[in-house]
């Protein structure tokens, strides 16, 4: 049992836990962190190339790619210049750029607009060339046919050259370092289709494939744009948080106010946050009164008051009046930026499903290219038609792209983490969802988890006004938690404290004072000569009258009843363990309908309790908040800590509840299980797709155009299936 620590904690309960989080990507060795943008990566093969290439250097301690955000986080030696790592990735055929972490809030969709422009040009050119193709197919004469072919070439070649630049650029980047990627066969198909058509036109031939080249470009671009949009729709929680960061701040100086870049803000600066603006830094209010909206950061919808001395975290929305903050954390040290880093680490983490997809993607290049070459050789030997054989080989290369397989895991992980963050759950560990999906027992701590940390006075109506007044006056003169709880509860009841004299506190026993010439006592049963009881509270004795028990009860945390009922209805076994007395533990267990409970559990007892469940083959989800829960949280199969938990408890947990309510817990279990199902379904989709289309392509039933449509459709299907994890009722 533990009272919640750090009551002023607001928006980032998980941040302080980042260095100690299980599965963190940072190395034990001291190093600097570098973030690079990788705009051209798109599959598991790219991830493997980047991470293996970077980790091959002795001065790179850790490297983790986030496919959804197209970034890599590198922990490297302080002596390693960023340019060396960028040059390394360039040599591997991966375009890399320095990422401006001070422009995290920039959400302009430059890539999407560029793709739309290329789609529009390819589509317009395709329709015009098809109109001329209709005339050719209708039996136009030799001169007319040749003229239309040249007109088609004049439209098609510049359009393909411009619209297909993303494919050509990525293919060339890979080929010049001796590497193959999915854009190599696509580019080869476009070049061959256009080249053969131009040769036929110059030779006065009957066949030209300008419309096919444009159609292939158009549909491939459409597939890539839909892929881009699906990723944006299921965008990561880290990206949502990043969008809260403002690029510029208003700073107060002796010379007046000035607007500066966020990167120029320093600790101790006086930062002005206008009404309707978001706080750009962590700080303490030194002037002004307002209310703050923390909904996006904590999942709670009710605004909170902000007055002088209140803590404000970056990203919180100022609703009413202007505030002046003294900056306590800026840049990478703000709670907002550390939450972004933590979610990035969780989304990029590797589980056993990711490893399976990585291994499958690694064998793609040699197997598929050998298969394509075999298809070309076989058909050429059988027919002697080089053009027909080449089309089959190209279709085989395009249709077997491993994009769907590479997206199977990261798309689901990103969608699930984003959904849970919006529900008020910060997933710190990338393997947490996989483990939570397998749990079958939930073990709760009591105080600070199922109950609020603050005790409340019960049954005040049984006390007369004099007893209430004397009790309040005595309780106000002690810092003991029980006395403080009594003081708060009696003060809320509008009780006036009695005039006391000669107040003395006796450590471990209670308080003694004089009230109108009579001795009054407040404290333990022994101190007041009362009959002991296990019920929490204190005894009050006035003069020689019988001692009166002031009962304290622990109020249930918001959502506790509903969470326990929901979990029980789904067949989850629920246990309660607490360091509190057996009577107090049983009272909470009875109130919630929990039949398995243990009181007076030391930290070692809690670990032993979980170990005993594990020995029975049970996989435990531990929910706790205190220092005495840290060992249990660390030893459990998976763990959750509330926002107000002790720092060590948050560090040991896999997931942090950002708000005060427990209600998101069933959604955590439901989403984790749903994510596991979606991942397995995505593997089945990718495997089934290849099992069907590869034989069709090798057999000559698929043209390069149909291959492009099928390949794009498989990736989009996997992404849409991944987005299903964000739907459905809470379990």
XYZ file of C-alpha atoms in Angstrom, residues 13-599:
587
model
C 3.225 10.217 -16.151
C 5.371 7.936 -18.227
C 8.180 10.306 -19.152
C 10.343 9.799 -16.108
C 10.193 6.086 -16.744
C 11.700 6.202 -20.206
C 15.311 5.278 -19.387
C 14.232 2.284 -17.357
C 11.454 1.043 -19.619
C 11.713 -2.598 -20.541
C 12.738 -3.001 -24.112
C 13.937 0.573 -24.461
C 15.939 1.150 -27.583
C 18.659 3.212 -26.012
C 21.936 1.520 -25.235
C 23.512 1.199 -21.827
C 26.521 2.981 -23.264
C 26.466 6.754 -23.149
C 25.865 8.279 -26.529
C 24.085 10.942 -28.493
C 20.732 10.484 -30.183
C 20.235 11.365 -33.838
C 16.953 11.346 -35.751
C 17.035 10.978 -39.526
C 14.185 11.199 -41.995
C 14.009 8.302 -44.490
C 11.417 9.486 -47.036
C 11.866 6.585 -49.479
C 11.476 3.549 -47.185
C 8.331 1.464 -47.623
C 8.815 -2.155 -46.524
C 10.436 -4.556 -44.062
C 13.408 -4.997 -46.382
C 14.205 -1.294 -46.108
C 14.023 -1.522 -42.305
C 16.443 -4.448 -42.242
C 18.870 -2.695 -44.612
C 18.950 0.470 -42.489
C 19.261 -1.206 -39.095
C 21.829 -3.828 -40.135
C 23.904 -1.254 -41.974
C 24.006 1.150 -39.028
C 24.624 -1.503 -36.378
C 27.574 -2.826 -38.385
C 29.490 0.252 -37.181
C 31.164 -0.006 -33.774
C 30.283 3.606 -32.971
C 26.534 2.998 -33.431
C 25.015 1.585 -30.235
C 21.356 1.326 -31.281
C 19.227 1.948 -34.357
C 15.471 1.683 -34.592
C 13.363 2.459 -37.665
C 9.775 3.703 -37.421
C 8.222 2.720 -40.765
C 5.023 4.665 -40.222
C 6.853 7.928 -39.588
C 9.682 7.055 -42.026
C 12.331 7.928 -39.459
C 15.242 6.245 -37.733
C 16.480 6.964 -34.224
C 20.216 6.312 -33.818
C 22.211 6.205 -30.590
C 25.857 6.752 -31.494
C 29.216 7.820 -30.142
C 29.519 11.551 -29.423
C 32.549 11.547 -31.749
C 30.534 10.322 -34.745
C 29.406 13.153 -37.038
C 25.820 12.865 -38.378
C 27.172 13.320 -41.901
C 29.026 9.997 -41.625
C 25.820 8.132 -40.821
C 23.919 9.879 -43.606
C 26.700 8.964 -46.036
C 26.557 5.343 -44.846
C 22.820 5.125 -45.533
C 23.277 6.798 -48.912
C 25.888 4.184 -49.804
C 23.297 1.540 -48.904
C 20.845 3.096 -51.345
C 18.686 4.738 -48.662
C 17.940 8.449 -48.901
C 18.503 10.039 -45.473
C 18.074 13.594 -44.228
C 18.619 15.321 -40.927
C 15.295 15.593 -39.105
C 14.477 18.955 -37.577
C 13.077 17.939 -34.200
C 12.143 21.552 -33.546
C 9.638 21.392 -36.415
C 7.686 18.422 -35.072
C 4.412 20.260 -35.352
C 4.729 20.689 -39.107
C 1.972 18.434 -40.444
C 1.870 19.591 -44.072
C 1.256 16.649 -46.380
C 3.925 17.449 -48.983
C 4.296 13.843 -50.128
C 0.553 13.379 -50.566
C 0.201 16.520 -52.678
C 3.140 15.509 -54.871
C 1.627 12.080 -55.477
C -1.739 13.613 -56.379
C -0.075 15.883 -58.938
C 1.674 12.927 -60.578
C -1.548 10.895 -60.564
C -3.401 13.749 -62.275
C -0.769 14.079 -65.006
C -0.578 10.317 -65.593
C -4.371 10.004 -65.680
C -4.857 12.919 -68.087
C -2.178 11.602 -70.454
C -3.562 8.056 -70.206
C -7.072 9.134 -71.263
C -5.782 11.056 -74.280
C -3.548 8.193 -75.454
C -6.406 5.717 -75.014
C -8.615 7.839 -77.263
C -6.029 7.560 -80.021
C -5.600 3.855 -79.309
C -9.301 3.329 -79.965
C -8.844 4.755 -83.467
C -5.868 2.438 -84.077
C -7.768 -0.608 -82.811
C -10.683 0.378 -85.075
C -8.554 -0.247 -88.163
C -6.847 3.058 -88.979
C -4.604 2.990 -92.065
C -0.815 2.780 -91.983
C -0.184 6.533 -92.213
C -2.904 7.380 -89.681
C -1.737 4.628 -87.331
C 1.866 5.835 -87.466
C 0.755 9.451 -86.860
C -1.306 8.424 -83.816
C 1.612 6.367 -82.530
C 3.929 9.408 -82.734
C 1.298 11.616 -81.074
C 0.920 9.000 -78.332
C 4.699 8.978 -77.878
C 4.771 12.768 -77.619
C 2.192 12.632 -74.830
C 3.284 9.438 -73.104
C 7.070 9.755 -72.809
C 7.183 13.131 -70.959
C 4.227 12.086 -68.779
C 5.858 8.798 -67.758
C 9.209 10.507 -67.225
C 7.641 12.999 -64.806
C 4.918 10.950 -63.107
C 7.065 7.862 -62.502
C 9.964 9.776 -60.940
C 9.407 8.237 -57.455
C 9.931 4.754 -58.929
C 12.891 5.744 -61.122
C 14.628 7.643 -58.321
C 14.300 4.840 -55.762
C 15.342 2.195 -58.294
C 18.456 4.119 -59.307
C 19.399 4.779 -55.685
C 19.304 1.038 -55.016
C 20.967 -0.113 -58.244
C 23.957 2.192 -58.014
C 24.958 0.482 -54.732
C 24.231 -2.999 -56.097
C 20.925 -3.499 -54.288
C 17.463 -4.451 -55.525
C 14.166 -3.091 -54.295
C 10.542 -3.234 -55.432
C 10.930 -0.140 -57.630
C 13.564 -1.839 -59.801
C 11.123 -4.186 -61.581
C 8.509 -1.432 -61.759
C 10.972 0.935 -63.419
C 12.139 -1.845 -65.731
C 8.541 -2.515 -66.773
C 7.911 1.156 -67.558
C 11.168 1.568 -69.498
C 10.635 -1.610 -71.529
C 6.998 -0.813 -72.315
C 7.899 2.710 -73.467
C 11.076 1.550 -75.280
C 9.342 -1.249 -77.171
C 6.523 1.116 -78.144
C 8.973 3.718 -79.414
C 10.837 1.030 -81.408
C 7.569 -0.197 -82.960
C 6.580 3.363 -83.856
C 9.923 4.155 -85.482
C 9.798 0.868 -87.429
C 6.221 1.488 -88.601
C 4.938 -1.517 -86.662
C 1.342 -2.270 -85.783
C 1.716 -2.576 -81.991
C 2.557 0.084 -79.424
C 2.122 0.053 -75.656
C 2.118 3.714 -74.694
C -1.330 3.360 -73.111
C -0.105 0.375 -71.093
C 2.919 2.305 -69.797
C 0.698 5.191 -68.715
C -1.903 2.885 -67.192
C 0.793 1.052 -65.244
C 2.152 4.378 -63.957
C -1.314 5.650 -63.066
C -2.389 2.583 -61.091
C 0.933 2.207 -59.305
C 0.751 5.846 -58.216
C -2.852 5.374 -57.108
C -1.787 2.394 -55.022
C 1.055 4.328 -53.451
C -1.229 7.267 -52.671
C -3.872 5.032 -51.087
C -1.102 3.438 -49.049
C -0.006 6.917 -47.962
C -3.548 7.932 -47.024
C -4.168 4.738 -45.057
C -0.991 5.373 -43.094
C -2.102 8.940 -42.407
C -5.534 7.806 -41.241
C -3.974 5.267 -38.893
C -1.214 7.692 -37.969
C 0.783 7.084 -34.860
C 0.065 8.551 -31.455
C 3.546 10.071 -31.606
C 2.577 12.034 -34.699
C -0.589 13.274 -32.987
C 1.464 14.457 -30.048
C 4.048 16.037 -32.324
C 1.294 18.096 -33.924
C 0.663 19.754 -30.530
C 4.085 21.381 -30.471
C 4.112 25.023 -31.539
C 7.033 26.326 -33.610
C 7.283 29.778 -32.004
C 6.948 31.186 -28.487
C 6.300 34.588 -26.951
C 9.015 35.441 -24.443
C 8.948 38.264 -21.900
C 12.205 40.193 -21.495
C 13.132 43.432 -19.693
C 12.811 45.132 -23.084
C 9.310 43.742 -23.697
C 7.779 40.757 -25.420
C 9.458 39.053 -28.349
C 8.526 36.137 -30.598
C 11.307 33.573 -31.032
C 11.725 30.045 -32.366
C 10.923 27.254 -29.944
C 14.532 26.081 -30.162
C 15.677 29.424 -28.686
C 13.640 29.048 -25.480
C 15.696 28.381 -22.363
C 15.020 27.184 -18.833
C 14.035 30.130 -16.656
C 12.532 32.161 -19.512
C 9.183 33.822 -18.909
C 6.906 32.398 -21.622
C 3.522 33.944 -22.441
C 0.707 31.530 -23.347
C -2.248 33.388 -24.807
C -5.838 32.197 -24.491
C -6.524 29.580 -27.147
C -2.826 28.674 -27.518
C -0.944 25.571 -26.423
C 1.885 25.700 -23.909
C 5.184 25.408 -25.822
C 7.289 24.382 -22.791
C 6.913 22.816 -19.358
C 6.683 25.492 -16.714
C 5.163 26.951 -13.578
C 2.523 29.699 -13.671
C 3.898 32.935 -12.246
C 1.133 35.254 -13.434
C -2.457 34.894 -14.581
C -5.427 32.589 -14.052
C -7.023 30.263 -16.566
C -8.255 26.743 -17.233
C -6.328 24.080 -19.141
C -7.552 21.393 -21.515
C -5.455 18.230 -21.082
C -7.818 15.894 -22.967
C -5.401 14.906 -25.719
C -2.576 14.297 -23.262
C -4.424 12.477 -20.468
C -7.705 11.291 -21.984
C -9.725 13.335 -19.451
C -12.331 15.715 -20.815
C -12.784 18.045 -17.811
C -10.571 21.166 -17.809
C -8.412 21.967 -14.784
C -7.722 25.293 -13.119
C -4.351 26.994 -13.509
C -3.276 29.643 -11.021
C -0.010 30.948 -9.640
C 2.240 27.988 -8.808
C 0.369 25.488 -11.014
C 2.437 23.166 -13.171
C 1.784 23.344 -16.916
C 3.128 20.885 -19.467
C 3.908 21.432 -23.124
C 0.938 20.677 -25.374
C -1.772 21.670 -22.885
C -4.374 24.061 -24.293
C -4.973 27.357 -22.473
C -8.740 27.899 -22.610
C -9.447 31.290 -21.072
C -7.027 33.937 -19.761
C -3.377 34.567 -20.664
C -0.710 32.908 -18.529
C 2.957 33.629 -17.921
C 5.102 30.563 -17.259
C 8.595 30.206 -15.893
C 10.066 27.524 -18.158
C 11.267 24.437 -16.277
C 11.903 22.186 -19.311
C 12.414 23.040 -22.980
C 13.120 21.211 -26.229
C 13.805 17.499 -25.887
C 13.309 17.642 -22.109
C 9.634 18.642 -22.190
C 7.031 16.084 -21.199
C 5.475 16.301 -24.668
C 8.717 15.543 -26.508
C 9.576 12.711 -24.139
C 6.135 11.181 -24.696
C 6.754 11.355 -28.456
C 10.097 9.599 -27.978
C 8.566 6.933 -25.777
C 5.721 6.131 -28.178
C 8.171 6.098 -31.087
C 10.214 3.506 -29.216
C 7.127 1.395 -28.517
C 5.878 1.540 -32.110
C 9.311 0.640 -33.471
C 9.972 -2.229 -31.087
C 10.399 -5.743 -32.437
C 8.256 -8.684 -31.361
C 8.243 -12.228 -32.659
C 5.820 -11.322 -35.451
C 8.084 -8.516 -36.649
C 11.042 -10.887 -36.699
C 9.051 -13.349 -38.800
C 8.126 -10.648 -41.319
C 11.738 -9.431 -41.461
C 13.079 -12.899 -42.225
C 10.464 -13.456 -44.945
C 11.238 -10.090 -46.551
C 14.982 -10.820 -46.575
C 14.582 -13.903 -48.758
C 12.276 -12.060 -51.160
C 14.922 -10.584 -53.468
C 16.909 -13.719 -54.377
C 13.892 -16.052 -54.567
C 11.616 -13.798 -56.592
C 14.272 -12.655 -59.030
C 15.319 -16.252 -59.649
C 11.656 -17.154 -60.153
C 11.214 -14.276 -62.599
C 14.313 -15.287 -64.550
C 13.092 -18.891 -64.629
C 9.712 -17.740 -65.965
C 11.403 -15.728 -68.724
C 13.720 -18.602 -69.692
C 10.922 -21.162 -69.660
C 8.523 -19.154 -71.790
C 11.230 -18.053 -74.204
C 12.305 -21.680 -74.647
C 8.676 -22.712 -75.208
C 7.552 -19.881 -77.532
C 10.654 -18.131 -78.803
C 8.817 -14.832 -78.198
C 11.157 -12.595 -76.217
C 8.597 -9.813 -75.791
C 5.909 -12.140 -74.423
C 8.413 -13.861 -72.129
C 9.701 -10.524 -70.838
C 6.164 -9.365 -70.001
C 5.605 -12.506 -67.931
C 8.896 -11.990 -66.092
C 8.042 -8.362 -65.347
C 4.558 -9.285 -64.110
C 6.114 -11.883 -61.804
C 8.536 -9.321 -60.354
C 5.828 -6.746 -59.732
C 3.148 -9.020 -58.332
C 5.396 -10.675 -55.741
C 6.380 -7.462 -53.949
C 6.594 -8.127 -50.154
C 4.996 -4.799 -49.175
C 1.909 -6.475 -47.694
C 4.092 -8.705 -45.530
C 6.260 -5.790 -44.428
C 3.184 -3.784 -43.399
C 1.504 -6.657 -41.548
C 2.965 -5.823 -38.108
C 3.870 -2.092 -38.021
C 0.507 -1.013 -39.430
C -1.345 -2.850 -36.656
C 1.041 -1.728 -33.894
C 0.721 1.898 -34.936
C -3.072 1.806 -35.169
C -3.384 0.069 -31.785
C -0.984 2.432 -29.982
C -2.806 5.441 -31.433
C -6.206 4.143 -30.353
C -5.017 3.401 -26.821
C -3.340 6.787 -26.470
C -6.589 8.518 -27.407
C -8.294 6.399 -24.734
C -5.808 7.595 -22.102
C -3.242 4.791 -22.164
C 0.426 5.381 -22.917
C 2.046 2.193 -24.247
C 5.736 2.409 -23.302
C 6.904 -1.005 -24.447
C 6.562 -2.250 -28.011
C 6.066 -5.874 -26.952
C 3.476 -4.984 -24.296
C 0.432 -5.421 -26.540
C 1.591 -8.880 -27.586
C 1.985 -9.927 -23.935
C -1.218 -8.268 -22.700
C -3.179 -10.120 -25.395
C -2.071 -13.405 -23.788
C -2.881 -12.523 -20.155
C -5.651 -14.433 -18.383
C -5.394 -13.015 -14.849
C -5.540 -9.394 -13.658
C -4.044 -8.699 -10.226
C -4.864 -5.320 -8.669
C -3.171 -3.445 -5.865
C -5.677 -1.720 -3.571
C -4.698 1.694 -2.254
C -4.005 4.207 -5.014
C -5.108 1.734 -7.696
C -8.624 0.434 -7.008
C -9.096 3.120 -4.349
C -8.096 6.731 -4.132
C -4.979 7.394 -2.118
C -6.843 9.808 0.203
C -9.023 8.375 3.003
C -12.377 9.983 3.772
C -14.288 10.422 7.035
C -17.374 8.196 7.241
C -20.558 8.391 9.338
C -20.119 11.965 10.596
C -23.792 12.012 11.549
C -23.007 9.756 14.537
C -20.860 12.494 16.136
C -22.175 15.508 18.016
C -21.014 19.009 17.107
C -18.572 19.236 20.032
C -16.817 16.002 19.079
C -16.501 17.139 15.467
C -15.118 20.527 16.496
C -12.550 19.054 18.904
C -11.499 16.359 16.430
C -10.880 18.941 13.710
C -8.830 21.168 16.012
C -6.635 18.252 17.084
C -6.238 16.794 13.580
C -5.133 20.133 12.152
C -2.061 20.053 14.373
C -0.547 16.843 12.989
C 1.058 15.807 9.688
C 0.172 12.137 10.157
C -1.756 10.821 7.086
C -4.718 9.707 9.232
C -4.889 13.087 10.970
C -4.638 14.890 7.646
C -7.481 12.789 6.229
C -9.621 13.601 9.275
C -8.808 17.302 8.980
C -9.721 17.428 5.301
C -12.954 15.492 5.780
C -14.138 17.523 8.761
C -13.177 20.791 7.114
C -15.258 19.867 4.042
C -18.232 19.377 6.378
C -17.968 23.084 7.382
C -16.988 22.283 10.968
C -15.500 25.080 13.102
C -12.402 23.978 15.063
C -12.663 24.183 18.845
C -10.335 26.495 20.811
C -7.648 24.250 22.298
C -4.617 24.915 24.441
C -1.522 22.954 25.429
C -1.566 20.862 22.255
C 1.065 18.101 22.329
C 1.714 15.368 19.739
C 3.115 12.093 21.066
C 4.897 10.251 18.271
C 3.301 6.927 17.376
C 0.353 7.482 19.693
C -1.645 10.644 19.005
C -2.406 14.164 20.214
C -3.296 15.578 23.647
C -4.752 19.033 24.377
C -6.846 21.035 26.810
C -10.430 21.965 25.933
C -12.231 24.119 28.494
C -10.261 22.601 31.318
C -10.825 19.060 30.088
C -8.243 16.716 28.564
C -8.984 15.650 24.995
C -7.165 12.869 23.146
C -7.029 11.854 19.485
C -5.056 8.808 18.375
C -4.733 5.062 18.657
C -7.001 2.753 20.654
C -4.270 2.156 23.232
C -3.604 5.875 23.616
C -7.289 6.665 24.200
C -7.976 3.477 26.200
C -10.478 2.204 23.635
C -11.211 -1.313 22.462
C -9.095 -1.924 19.311
C -10.758 -2.426 15.939
C -9.345 -3.265 12.515
C -11.353 -0.523 10.831
C -9.074 2.328 9.722
C -9.406 5.627 11.546
C -8.674 7.198 14.928
C -10.218 7.380 18.399
C -11.409 10.596 20.081
C -11.811 10.870 23.846
C -13.148 13.948 25.622
C -12.495 13.997 29.383
C -13.789 10.765 30.953
C -16.417 10.006 28.296
C -16.237 6.813 26.250
C -13.871 7.021 23.260
C -15.545 7.589 19.894
C -14.196 5.977 16.737
C -13.718 8.271 13.753
C -13.923 5.878 10.816
C -11.989 6.484 7.637
C -12.949 4.804 4.388
C -11.103 4.596 1.100
C -13.261 5.760 -1.799
C -13.159 3.609 -4.921
C -11.312 5.020 -7.889
C -13.478 6.240 -10.741
C -14.309 3.358 -13.050
C -13.209 0.624 -10.614
C -16.645 -0.997 -10.318
C -17.297 -0.959 -14.059
C -13.810 -2.299 -14.870
C -14.087 -5.251 -12.500
C -17.598 -6.093 -13.737
C -16.513 -5.896 -17.394
C -13.418 -8.030 -16.886
C -15.356 -10.619 -14.904
C -18.067 -10.760 -17.604
C -15.350 -11.549 -20.157
C -14.106 -14.481 -18.087
C -10.966 -12.800 -16.722
C -9.831 -13.952 -13.280
C -9.381 -11.022 -10.890
C -7.213 -10.992 -7.759
C -6.602 -8.267 -5.163
C -3.388 -8.042 -3.121
C -2.586 -5.231 -0.716
C -0.240 -4.234 2.051
C -3.243 -2.935 3.997
C -4.937 -4.831 6.827
C -6.983 -7.928 5.941
C -10.176 -6.189 7.067
C -9.582 -3.127 4.865
C -8.612 -5.347 1.923
C -11.717 -7.503 2.381
C -13.951 -4.425 2.520
C -12.763 -3.257 -0.901
C -12.908 -6.794 -2.297
C -16.506 -7.174 -1.114
C -17.464 -3.803 -2.573
C -16.126 -4.881 -5.973
C -17.170 -8.519 -5.842
C -13.588 -9.838 -5.892
C -13.389 -13.275 -4.305
C -9.606 -13.801 -4.387
C -7.766 -11.318 -2.143
C -4.847 -11.133 0.277
C -4.019 -8.424 2.816
